[in-house]
PDB file of C-alpha atoms in Angstrom:
ATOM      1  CA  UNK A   1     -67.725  24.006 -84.505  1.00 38.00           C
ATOM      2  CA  UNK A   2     -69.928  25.033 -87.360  1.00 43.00           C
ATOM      3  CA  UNK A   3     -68.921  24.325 -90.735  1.00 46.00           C
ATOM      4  CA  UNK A   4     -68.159  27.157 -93.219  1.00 51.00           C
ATOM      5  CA  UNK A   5     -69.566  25.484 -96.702  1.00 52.00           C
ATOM      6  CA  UNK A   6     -72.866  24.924 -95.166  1.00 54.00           C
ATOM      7  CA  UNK A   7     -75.503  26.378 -96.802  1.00 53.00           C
ATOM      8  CA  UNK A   8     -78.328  26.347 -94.234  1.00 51.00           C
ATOM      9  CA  UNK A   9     -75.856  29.426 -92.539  1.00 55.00           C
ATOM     10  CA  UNK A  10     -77.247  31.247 -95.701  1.00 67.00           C
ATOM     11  CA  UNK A  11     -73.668  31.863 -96.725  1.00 82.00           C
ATOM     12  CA  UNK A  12     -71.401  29.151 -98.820  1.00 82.00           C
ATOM     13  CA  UNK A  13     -67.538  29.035 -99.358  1.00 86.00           C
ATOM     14  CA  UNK A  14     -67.325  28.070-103.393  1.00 89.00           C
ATOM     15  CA  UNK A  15     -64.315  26.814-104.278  1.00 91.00           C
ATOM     16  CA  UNK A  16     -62.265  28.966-106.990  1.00 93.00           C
ATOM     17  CA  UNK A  17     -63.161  26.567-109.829  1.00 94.00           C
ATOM     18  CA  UNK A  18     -67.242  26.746-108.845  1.00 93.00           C
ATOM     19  CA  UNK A  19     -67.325  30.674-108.163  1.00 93.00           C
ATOM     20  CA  UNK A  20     -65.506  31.206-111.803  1.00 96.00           C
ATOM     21  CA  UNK A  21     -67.867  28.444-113.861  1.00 95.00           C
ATOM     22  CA  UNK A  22     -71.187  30.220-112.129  1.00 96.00           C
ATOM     23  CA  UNK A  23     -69.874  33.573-112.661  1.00 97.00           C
ATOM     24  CA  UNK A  24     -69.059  32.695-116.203  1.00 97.00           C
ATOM     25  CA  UNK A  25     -72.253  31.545-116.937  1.00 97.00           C
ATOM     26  CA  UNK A  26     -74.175  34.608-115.731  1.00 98.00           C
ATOM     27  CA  UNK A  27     -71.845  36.605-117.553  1.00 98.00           C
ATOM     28  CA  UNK A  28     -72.962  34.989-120.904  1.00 98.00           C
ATOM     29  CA  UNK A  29     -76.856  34.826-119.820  1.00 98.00           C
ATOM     30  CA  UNK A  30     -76.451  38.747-119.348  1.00 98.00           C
ATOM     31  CA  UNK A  31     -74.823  39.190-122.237  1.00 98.00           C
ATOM     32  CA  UNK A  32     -77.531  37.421-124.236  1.00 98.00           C
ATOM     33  CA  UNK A  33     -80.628  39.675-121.949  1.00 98.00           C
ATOM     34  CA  UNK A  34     -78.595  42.738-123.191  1.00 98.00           C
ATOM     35  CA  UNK A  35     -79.291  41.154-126.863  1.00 98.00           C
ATOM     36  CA  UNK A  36     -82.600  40.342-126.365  1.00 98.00           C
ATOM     37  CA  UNK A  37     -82.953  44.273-125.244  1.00 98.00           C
ATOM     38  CA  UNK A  38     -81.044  44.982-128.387  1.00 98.00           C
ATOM     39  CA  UNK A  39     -83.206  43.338-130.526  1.00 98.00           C
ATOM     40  CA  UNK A  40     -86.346  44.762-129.418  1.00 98.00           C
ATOM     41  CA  UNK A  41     -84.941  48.369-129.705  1.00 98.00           C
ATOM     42  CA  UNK A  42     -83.830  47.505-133.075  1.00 98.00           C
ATOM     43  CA  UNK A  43     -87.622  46.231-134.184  1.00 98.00           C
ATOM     44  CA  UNK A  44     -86.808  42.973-134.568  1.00 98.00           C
ATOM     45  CA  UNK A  45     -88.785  39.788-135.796  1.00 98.00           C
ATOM     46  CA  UNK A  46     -91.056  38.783-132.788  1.00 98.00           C
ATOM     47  CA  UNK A  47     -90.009  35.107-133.874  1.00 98.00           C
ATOM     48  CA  UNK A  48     -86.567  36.131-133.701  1.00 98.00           C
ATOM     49  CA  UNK A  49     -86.868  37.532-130.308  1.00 98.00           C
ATOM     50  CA  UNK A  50     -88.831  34.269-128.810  1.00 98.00           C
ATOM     51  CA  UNK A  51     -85.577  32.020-129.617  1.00 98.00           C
ATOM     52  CA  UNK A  52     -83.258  34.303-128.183  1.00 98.00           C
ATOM     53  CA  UNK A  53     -85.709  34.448-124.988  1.00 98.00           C
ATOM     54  CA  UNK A  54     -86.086  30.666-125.060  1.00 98.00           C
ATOM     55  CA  UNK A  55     -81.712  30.290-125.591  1.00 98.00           C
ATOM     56  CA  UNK A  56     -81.818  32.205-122.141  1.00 98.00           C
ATOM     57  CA  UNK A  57     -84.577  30.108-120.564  1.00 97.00           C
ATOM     58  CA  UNK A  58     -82.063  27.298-121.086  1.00 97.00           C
ATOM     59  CA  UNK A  59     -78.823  29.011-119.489  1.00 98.00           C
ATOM     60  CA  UNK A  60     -80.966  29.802-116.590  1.00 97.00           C
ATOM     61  CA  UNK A  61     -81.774  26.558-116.190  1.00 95.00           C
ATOM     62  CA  UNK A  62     -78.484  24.846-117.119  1.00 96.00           C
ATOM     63  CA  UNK A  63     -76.957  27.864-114.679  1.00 97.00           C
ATOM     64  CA  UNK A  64     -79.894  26.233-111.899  1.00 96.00           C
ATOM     65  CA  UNK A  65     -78.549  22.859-112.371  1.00 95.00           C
ATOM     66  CA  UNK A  66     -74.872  23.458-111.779  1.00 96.00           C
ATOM     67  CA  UNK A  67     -75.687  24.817-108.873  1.00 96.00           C
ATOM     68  CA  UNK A  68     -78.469  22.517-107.652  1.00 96.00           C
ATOM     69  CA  UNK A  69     -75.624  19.786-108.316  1.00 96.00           C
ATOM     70  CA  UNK A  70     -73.129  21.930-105.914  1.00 95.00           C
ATOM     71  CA  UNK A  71     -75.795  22.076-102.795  1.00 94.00           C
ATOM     72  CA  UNK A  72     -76.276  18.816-103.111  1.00 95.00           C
ATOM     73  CA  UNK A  73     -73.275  17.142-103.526  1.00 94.00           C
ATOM     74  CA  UNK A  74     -71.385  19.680-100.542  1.00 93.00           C
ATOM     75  CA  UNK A  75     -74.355  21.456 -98.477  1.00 91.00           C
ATOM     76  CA  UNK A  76     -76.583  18.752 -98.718  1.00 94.00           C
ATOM     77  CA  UNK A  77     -74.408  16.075 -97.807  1.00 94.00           C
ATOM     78  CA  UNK A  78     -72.655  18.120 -95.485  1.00 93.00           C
ATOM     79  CA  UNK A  79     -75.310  18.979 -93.141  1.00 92.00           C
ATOM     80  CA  UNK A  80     -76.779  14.818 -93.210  1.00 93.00           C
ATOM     81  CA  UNK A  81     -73.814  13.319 -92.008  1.00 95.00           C
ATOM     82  CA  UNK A  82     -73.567  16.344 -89.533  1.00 94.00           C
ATOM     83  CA  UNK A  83     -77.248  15.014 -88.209  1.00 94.00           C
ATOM     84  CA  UNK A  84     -78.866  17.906 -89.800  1.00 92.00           C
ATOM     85  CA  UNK A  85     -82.204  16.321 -90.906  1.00 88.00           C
ATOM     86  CA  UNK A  86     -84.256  19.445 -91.331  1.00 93.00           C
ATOM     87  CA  UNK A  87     -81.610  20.494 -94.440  1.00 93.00           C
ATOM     88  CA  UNK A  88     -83.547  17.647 -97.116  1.00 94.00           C
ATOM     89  CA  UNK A  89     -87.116  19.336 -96.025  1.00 95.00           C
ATOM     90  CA  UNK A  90     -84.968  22.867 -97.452  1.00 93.00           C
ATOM     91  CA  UNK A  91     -84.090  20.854-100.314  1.00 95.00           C
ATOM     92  CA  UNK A  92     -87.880  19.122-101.155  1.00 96.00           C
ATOM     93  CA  UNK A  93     -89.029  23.017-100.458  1.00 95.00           C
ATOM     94  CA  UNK A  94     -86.573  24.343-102.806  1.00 94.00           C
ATOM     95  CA  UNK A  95     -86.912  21.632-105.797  1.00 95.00           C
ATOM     96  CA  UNK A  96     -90.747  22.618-105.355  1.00 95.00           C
ATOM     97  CA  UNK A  97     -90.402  25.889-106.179  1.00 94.00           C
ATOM     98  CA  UNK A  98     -88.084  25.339-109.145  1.00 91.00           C
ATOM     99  CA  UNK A  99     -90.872  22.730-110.886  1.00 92.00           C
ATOM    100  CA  UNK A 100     -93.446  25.568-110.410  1.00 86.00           C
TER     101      UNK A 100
END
């Protein structure tokens, strides 16, 4: 029997507590874009604009981590003690294309 919370079925289970925290978080990251859009149709400060843009580079990637941390510690895991070798190649394919 396959297992629901595996990833590699391109589908994943969160558990209440997950699905609220990453929801959360995009909430606020798209609340801060709409700013940014604000901003620029108000004329404002080019300097001004680059730290909001840079306060959103880091929610994306605090956003990428939580969820990194998730696969890992359920999907990943999951699928290696299922026998499921091919999932860390996924993972080493992914991770490359975050450090781009």
């Amino acid at each position: 029997m396959e297992e629901k919370n595996c990833c590699t079925h391109k589908k994943k289970q969160r558990s209440p507590e997950e699905y609220k925290s990453l929801l959360n978080r995009l909430s606020r990251i798209e609340g801060q874009v709409r700013g940014i859009y604000k901003m620029v149709e108000a004329d404002a400060y080019c300097t001004d604009i680059l730290i909001q843009v840079s306060a959103v580079n880091a929610a994306l990637n605090a956003f990428n981590k939580e969820l990194l941390a998730n696969h890992i510690k359920t999907c990943v895991a999951n699928d290696i003690k299922n026998g499921k070798e091919d999932t860390i190649d996924e993972l080493v394919a992914t991770l490359q294309k975050l450090m781009k």
